[in-house]
XYZ file of N, CA, C and O in Angstrom:
488
model
N 219.193 215.209 194.347
C 218.847 216.352 195.327
C 217.904 215.821 196.399
O 216.961 215.048 196.147
N 218.200 216.253 197.607
C 217.364 215.841 198.725
C 216.095 216.656 198.783
O 216.082 217.838 198.463
N 215.031 215.950 199.150
C 213.763 216.684 199.286
C 213.824 217.527 200.557
O 214.638 217.295 201.413
N 212.859 218.429 200.670
C 212.825 219.282 201.924
C 212.634 218.436 203.126
O 213.290 218.664 204.155
N 211.838 217.348 203.045
C 211.622 216.514 204.218
C 212.962 215.800 204.581
O 213.241 215.733 205.793
N 213.700 215.314 203.604
C 214.979 214.708 203.941
C 215.927 215.699 204.531
O 216.697 215.384 205.454
N 215.930 216.947 204.042
C 216.817 217.955 204.586
C 216.394 218.278 206.028
O 217.273 218.451 206.911
N 215.084 218.326 206.266
C 214.565 218.593 207.605
C 215.014 217.502 208.565
O 215.493 217.690 209.644
N 214.903 216.222 208.121
C 215.265 215.065 208.929
C 216.750 215.169 209.218
O 217.190 214.989 210.402
N 217.606 215.415 208.262
C 218.998 215.549 208.490
C 219.377 216.629 209.474
O 220.155 216.456 210.379
N 218.601 217.732 209.348
C 218.857 218.908 210.238
C 218.479 218.485 211.668
O 219.246 218.877 212.631
N 217.383 217.785 211.880
C 216.973 217.359 213.220
C 218.060 216.397 213.824
O 218.365 216.514 215.007
N 218.564 215.494 213.039
C 219.560 214.555 213.476
C 220.853 215.324 213.896
O 221.419 215.083 214.941
N 221.221 216.262 213.012
C 222.460 217.077 213.284
C 222.257 217.919 214.555
O 223.208 218.228 215.251
N 221.001 218.312 214.871
C 220.709 219.112 216.085
C 220.714 218.258 217.330
O 220.536 218.707 218.433
N 220.867 216.877 217.115
C 220.934 215.987 218.291
C 219.579 215.535 218.822
O 219.488 215.100 219.959
N 218.548 215.669 218.012
C 217.214 215.249 218.441
C 217.218 213.696 218.564
O 217.921 212.966 217.801
N 216.418 213.170 219.444
C 216.348 211.710 219.608
C 215.704 211.075 218.434
O 214.982 211.763 217.611
N 215.931 209.827 218.260
C 215.336 209.084 217.107
C 213.808 209.192 217.071
O 213.220 209.419 216.040
N 213.190 209.032 218.305
C 211.708 209.182 218.352
C 211.245 210.573 217.943
O 210.242 210.698 217.274
N 211.953 211.627 218.392
C 211.577 212.949 218.012
C 211.663 213.169 216.560
O 210.780 213.717 215.876
N 212.782 212.670 215.951
C 212.969 212.835 214.531
C 211.832 212.130 213.748
O 211.198 212.724 212.855
N 211.530 210.888 214.130
C 210.427 210.164 213.503
C 209.089 210.879 213.658
O 208.301 210.960 212.729
N 208.855 211.405 214.830
C 207.604 212.075 215.100
C 207.443 213.328 214.248
O 206.452 213.531 213.610
N 208.487 214.190 214.255
C 208.457 215.438 213.506
C 208.326 215.129 211.998
O 207.507 215.777 211.328
N 209.119 214.206 211.523
C 209.053 213.923 210.095
C 207.735 213.358 209.713
O 207.108 213.662 208.670
N 207.135 212.453 210.545
C 205.809 211.896 210.298
C 204.713 213.003 210.269
O 203.857 213.005 209.428
N 204.792 213.942 211.245
C 203.844 214.999 211.305
C 203.943 215.892 210.082
O 202.877 216.306 209.508
N 205.136 216.202 209.652
C 205.308 217.125 208.488
C 204.908 216.391 207.194
O 204.236 217.001 206.344
N 205.193 215.101 207.087
C 204.777 214.362 205.926
C 203.255 214.354 205.843
O 202.699 214.569 204.773
N 202.549 214.136 206.983
C 201.103 214.144 206.996
C 200.566 215.485 206.614
O 199.567 215.677 205.911
N 201.209 216.558 207.131
C 200.819 217.973 206.835
C 200.915 218.238 205.329
O 200.012 218.744 204.738
N 202.060 217.853 204.735
C 202.252 218.108 203.309
C 201.289 217.311 202.487
O 200.849 217.723 201.398
N 200.991 216.010 202.900
C 199.996 215.269 202.189
C 198.577 215.952 202.262
O 197.898 215.941 201.241
N 198.279 216.468 203.414
C 197.000 217.203 203.548
C 196.971 218.378 202.571
O 195.975 218.569 201.881
N 198.080 219.124 202.476
C 198.114 220.249 201.521
C 197.939 219.761 200.130
O 197.217 220.362 199.276
N 198.489 218.570 199.801
C 198.362 218.003 198.474
C 196.882 217.674 198.131
O 196.427 217.909 197.001
N 196.164 217.165 199.143
C 194.736 216.844 198.929
C 193.956 218.124 198.741
O 192.883 218.046 198.168
N 194.474 219.232 199.192
C 193.785 220.521 199.048
C 194.198 221.181 197.759
O 193.815 222.345 197.472
N 195.050 220.582 196.957
C 195.468 221.140 195.715
C 196.622 222.093 195.823
O 196.907 222.880 194.927
N 197.355 222.064 196.974
C 198.483 222.975 197.194
C 199.760 222.208 196.915
O 200.045 221.205 197.565
N 200.549 222.704 195.981
C 201.847 222.155 195.740
C 202.834 222.857 196.620
O 203.079 224.099 196.462
N 203.427 222.212 197.603
C 204.320 222.884 198.569
C 205.643 223.248 197.895
O 206.321 222.430 197.341
N 206.004 224.560 197.987
C 207.164 225.050 197.346
C 208.254 225.512 198.363
O 209.184 226.270 197.951
N 208.103 225.153 199.606
C 209.093 225.535 200.625
C 208.679 226.713 201.424
O 209.378 227.196 202.305
N 207.498 227.293 201.133
C 206.980 228.439 201.892
C 205.651 228.133 202.532
O 204.711 227.713 201.894
N 205.657 228.232 203.858
C 204.443 228.002 204.637
C 203.618 229.277 204.606
O 204.166 230.391 204.654
N 202.336 229.105 204.566
C 201.420 230.264 204.731
C 200.521 230.041 205.949
O 200.252 228.868 206.251
N 200.227 231.073 206.642
C 199.430 230.966 207.858
C 198.082 230.221 207.562
O 197.657 229.432 208.370
N 197.538 230.547 206.409
C 196.292 229.807 206.053
C 196.416 228.323 206.079
O 195.506 227.605 206.461
N 197.561 227.802 205.613
C 197.804 226.377 205.573
C 197.711 225.763 206.963
O 197.151 224.722 207.148
N 198.353 226.461 207.888
C 198.406 225.952 209.275
C 197.051 225.979 209.914
O 196.630 224.962 210.532
N 196.272 227.070 209.793
C 194.954 227.123 210.401
C 194.022 226.151 209.735
O 193.193 225.544 210.428
N 194.108 225.990 208.460
C 193.256 225.039 207.724
C 193.569 223.629 208.247
O 192.595 222.850 208.469
N 194.788 223.282 208.343
C 195.180 221.912 208.823
C 194.727 221.718 210.267
O 194.180 220.667 210.642
N 194.841 222.731 211.109
C 194.452 222.614 212.518
C 192.967 222.415 212.552
O 192.471 221.544 213.287
N 192.182 223.138 211.779
C 190.749 222.966 211.742
C 190.353 221.586 211.258
O 189.397 220.981 211.748
N 191.127 221.087 210.261
C 190.870 219.716 209.735
C 191.021 218.713 210.876
O 190.262 217.818 211.049
N 192.136 218.866 211.648
C 192.374 217.928 212.762
C 191.277 217.995 213.821
O 190.821 216.971 214.330
N 190.852 219.234 214.188
C 189.805 219.405 215.124
C 188.478 218.805 214.618
O 187.840 218.029 215.336
N 188.151 219.026 213.360
C 186.924 218.493 212.764
C 186.935 216.988 212.716
O 185.927 216.360 212.684
N 188.140 216.370 212.633
C 188.266 214.944 212.596
C 188.538 214.307 213.960
O 189.062 213.177 214.042
N 188.269 215.029 215.024
C 188.210 214.567 216.436
C 189.605 214.097 216.894
O 189.704 213.142 217.688
N 190.706 214.704 216.439
C 191.958 214.458 217.021
C 191.993 215.015 218.419
O 191.391 216.041 218.702
N 192.742 214.359 219.288
C 192.875 214.862 220.677
C 193.662 216.144 220.675
O 194.576 216.345 219.870
N 193.348 217.076 221.638
C 194.078 218.349 221.700
C 195.568 218.130 221.805
O 196.338 218.889 221.209
N 195.992 217.168 222.620
C 197.439 216.961 222.793
C 198.074 216.574 221.478
O 199.220 216.969 221.201
N 197.389 215.789 220.680
C 197.928 215.349 219.370
C 198.019 216.555 218.445
O 199.020 216.740 217.737
N 196.977 217.361 218.427
C 197.004 218.537 217.554
C 198.118 219.497 217.979
O 198.864 219.975 217.100
N 198.290 219.710 219.282
C 199.403 220.560 219.762
C 200.742 220.010 219.368
O 201.665 220.730 219.039
N 200.932 218.673 219.428
C 202.196 218.087 219.011
C 202.460 218.352 217.534
O 203.531 218.687 217.156
N 201.432 218.233 216.773
C 201.552 218.498 215.277
C 201.875 219.950 215.058
O 202.711 220.279 214.188
N 201.259 220.875 215.803
C 201.529 222.330 215.667
C 203.017 222.575 216.075
O 203.722 223.308 215.361
N 203.496 221.885 217.078
C 204.916 222.027 217.464
C 205.853 221.547 216.373
O 206.878 222.144 216.094
N 205.437 220.464 215.748
C 206.269 219.942 214.643
C 206.323 220.879 213.488
O 207.368 221.139 212.881
N 205.151 221.520 213.169
C 205.128 222.502 212.088
C 205.914 223.721 212.431
O 206.618 224.288 211.587
N 205.939 224.111 213.725
C 206.749 225.232 214.138
C 208.247 224.904 213.925
O 208.991 225.744 213.440
N 208.682 223.679 214.285
C 210.067 223.326 214.095
C 210.385 223.329 212.560
O 211.486 223.736 212.168
N 209.444 222.844 211.788
C 209.653 222.879 210.303
C 209.733 224.326 209.834
O 210.624 224.632 208.978
N 208.872 225.189 210.334
C 208.926 226.604 209.942
C 210.266 227.243 210.279
O 210.864 227.918 209.448
N 210.787 226.935 211.470
C 212.070 227.448 211.894
C 213.197 226.909 210.997
O 214.105 227.681 210.632
N 213.102 225.649 210.566
C 214.062 225.060 209.626
C 213.971 225.779 208.306
O 215.038 226.120 207.722
N 212.800 226.054 207.799
C 212.675 226.732 206.481
C 213.215 228.135 206.529
O 213.826 228.588 205.542
N 213.029 228.818 207.648
C 213.634 230.112 207.815
C 215.190 230.069 207.864
O 215.888 230.813 207.143
N 215.708 229.144 208.614
C 217.157 228.935 208.722
C 217.822 228.636 207.387
O 218.956 229.016 207.125
N 217.106 227.849 206.573
C 217.649 227.473 205.291
C 217.355 228.457 204.135
O 217.761 228.251 203.025
N 216.679 229.516 204.487
C 216.417 230.582 203.488
C 215.265 230.342 202.564
O 215.104 231.088 201.588
N 214.413 229.357 202.826
C 213.271 229.131 202.031
C 212.207 230.196 202.248
O 211.405 230.541 201.357
N 212.144 230.736 203.496
C 211.181 231.770 203.769
C 211.738 232.710 204.843
O 212.764 232.394 205.444
N 211.030 233.795 205.036
C 211.550 234.856 205.920
C 210.849 234.985 207.283
O 211.423 235.395 208.221
N 209.569 234.587 207.268
C 208.786 234.850 208.478
C 208.239 233.598 209.179
O 208.094 232.602 208.549
N 208.017 233.766 210.465
C 207.485 232.672 211.253
C 205.927 232.829 211.211
O 205.382 233.834 211.582
N 205.258 231.819 210.676
C 203.794 231.846 210.530
C 203.083 231.158 211.676
O 201.833 231.172 211.710
N 203.774 230.574 212.597
C 203.298 229.827 213.707
C 203.290 230.775 214.946
O 204.269 231.322 215.257
N 202.154 230.856 215.626
C 202.066 231.571 216.843
C 201.517 230.559 217.877
O 200.300 230.334 217.898
N 202.380 229.988 218.685
C 201.961 228.928 219.587
C 200.790 229.316 220.458
O 199.873 228.534 220.694
N 200.788 230.535 220.957
C 199.688 230.949 221.902
C 198.321 230.939 221.106
O 197.316 230.603 221.734
N 198.359 231.216 219.849
C 197.126 231.252 219.071
C 196.862 229.893 218.437
O 195.703 229.510 218.241
N 197.898 229.161 218.037
C 197.702 227.982 217.271
C 197.484 226.702 218.029
O 196.916 225.765 217.563
N 197.989 226.681 219.277
C 197.762 225.491 220.076
C 196.306 225.451 220.542
O 195.712 226.438 220.797
N 195.775 224.225 220.628
C 194.429 223.995 221.112
C 194.444 224.130 222.626
O 195.293 223.502 223.291
N 193.553 224.890 223.147
C 193.446 225.075 224.633
C 192.786 223.844 225.203
O 191.793 223.318 224.691
N 193.322 223.399 226.313
C 192.799 222.259 227.047
C 192.274 222.791 228.356
O 193.018 223.400 229.104
N 190.966 222.640 228.626
C 190.373 223.105 229.862
C 190.946 222.345 231.040
O 191.198 221.144 230.955
N 191.165 223.026 232.139
C 191.652 222.407 233.328
C 190.815 221.268 233.767
O 189.555 221.409 233.903
N 191.331 220.059 233.985
C 190.559 218.952 234.408
C 190.005 218.134 233.303
O 189.461 217.064 233.524
N 189.983 218.611 232.056
C 189.359 217.886 231.013
C 190.301 216.927 230.285
O 189.918 216.212 229.390
N 191.576 216.864 230.795
C 192.553 216.031 230.142
C 192.325 214.551 230.504
O 192.973 213.696 229.937
N 191.460 214.258 231.503
C 191.221 212.864 231.882
C 189.806 212.481 231.482
O 188.916 213.306 231.404
N 189.626 211.172 231.295
C 188.310 210.668 230.988
C 187.371 210.900 232.244
O 187.806 210.766 233.384
N 186.129 211.182 231.962
C 185.193 211.423 233.075
C 184.373 210.141 233.174
O 183.860 209.552 232.203
N 184.268 209.684 234.431
C 183.478 208.490 234.641
C 181.997 208.844 234.738
O 181.599 209.773 235.463
N 181.165 208.074 234.006
C 179.734 208.360 233.992
C 179.052 207.170 234.668
O 179.321 205.990 234.260
N 178.130 207.455 235.599
C 177.395 206.375 236.317
C 176.118 206.133 235.588
O 175.473 206.995 235.006
N 175.685 204.874 235.631
C 174.371 204.535 235.093
C 173.296 204.911 236.102
O 173.609 205.203 237.261
N 172.004 204.829 235.719
C 170.967 205.176 236.642
C 170.946 204.245 237.804
O 170.733 204.634 238.970
N 171.212 202.959 237.612
C 171.229 201.979 238.724
C 172.345 202.295 239.668
O 172.178 202.156 240.881
N 173.533 202.640 239.167
C 174.636 202.996 240.080
C 174.312 204.233 240.877
O 174.602 204.276 242.053
N 173.646 205.209 240.289
C 173.258 206.406 241.012
C 172.240 206.077 242.105
O 172.297 206.655 243.212
N 171.309 205.148 241.848
C 170.280 204.785 242.828
C 171.010 204.124 244.027
O 170.618 204.427 245.145
N 171.980 203.278 243.764
C 172.679 202.577 244.887
C 173.473 203.611 245.727
O 173.592 203.426 246.932
N 173.995 204.643 245.055
C 174.778 205.634 245.821
C 173.833 206.391 246.688
O 174.054 206.697 247.834
């Protein structure tokens, strides 16, 4: 019997997703399920909203970049949609507007900081 992850991977391939997308989504979901395992949760095919928010908070607390967190949330949403389509669960627990990390305008680039000597010369 195929695991849920293998079924998800097969589904992504059948949907025509690129090899990189498939690897990215499967990697993100594998990491998410490992995180749940470290929290003592045995995944049974049903996502709970608490799992998603807990994982997102874990990523934020461990200084993941907002773009990386949002990519992982997108992967979990694709997994959630797969679980619904395959009948494992009934509801969508991901709300992108609420679950994605907000990026302040202009903060997506590194900010250059001048030393005191550089400021004096300016």
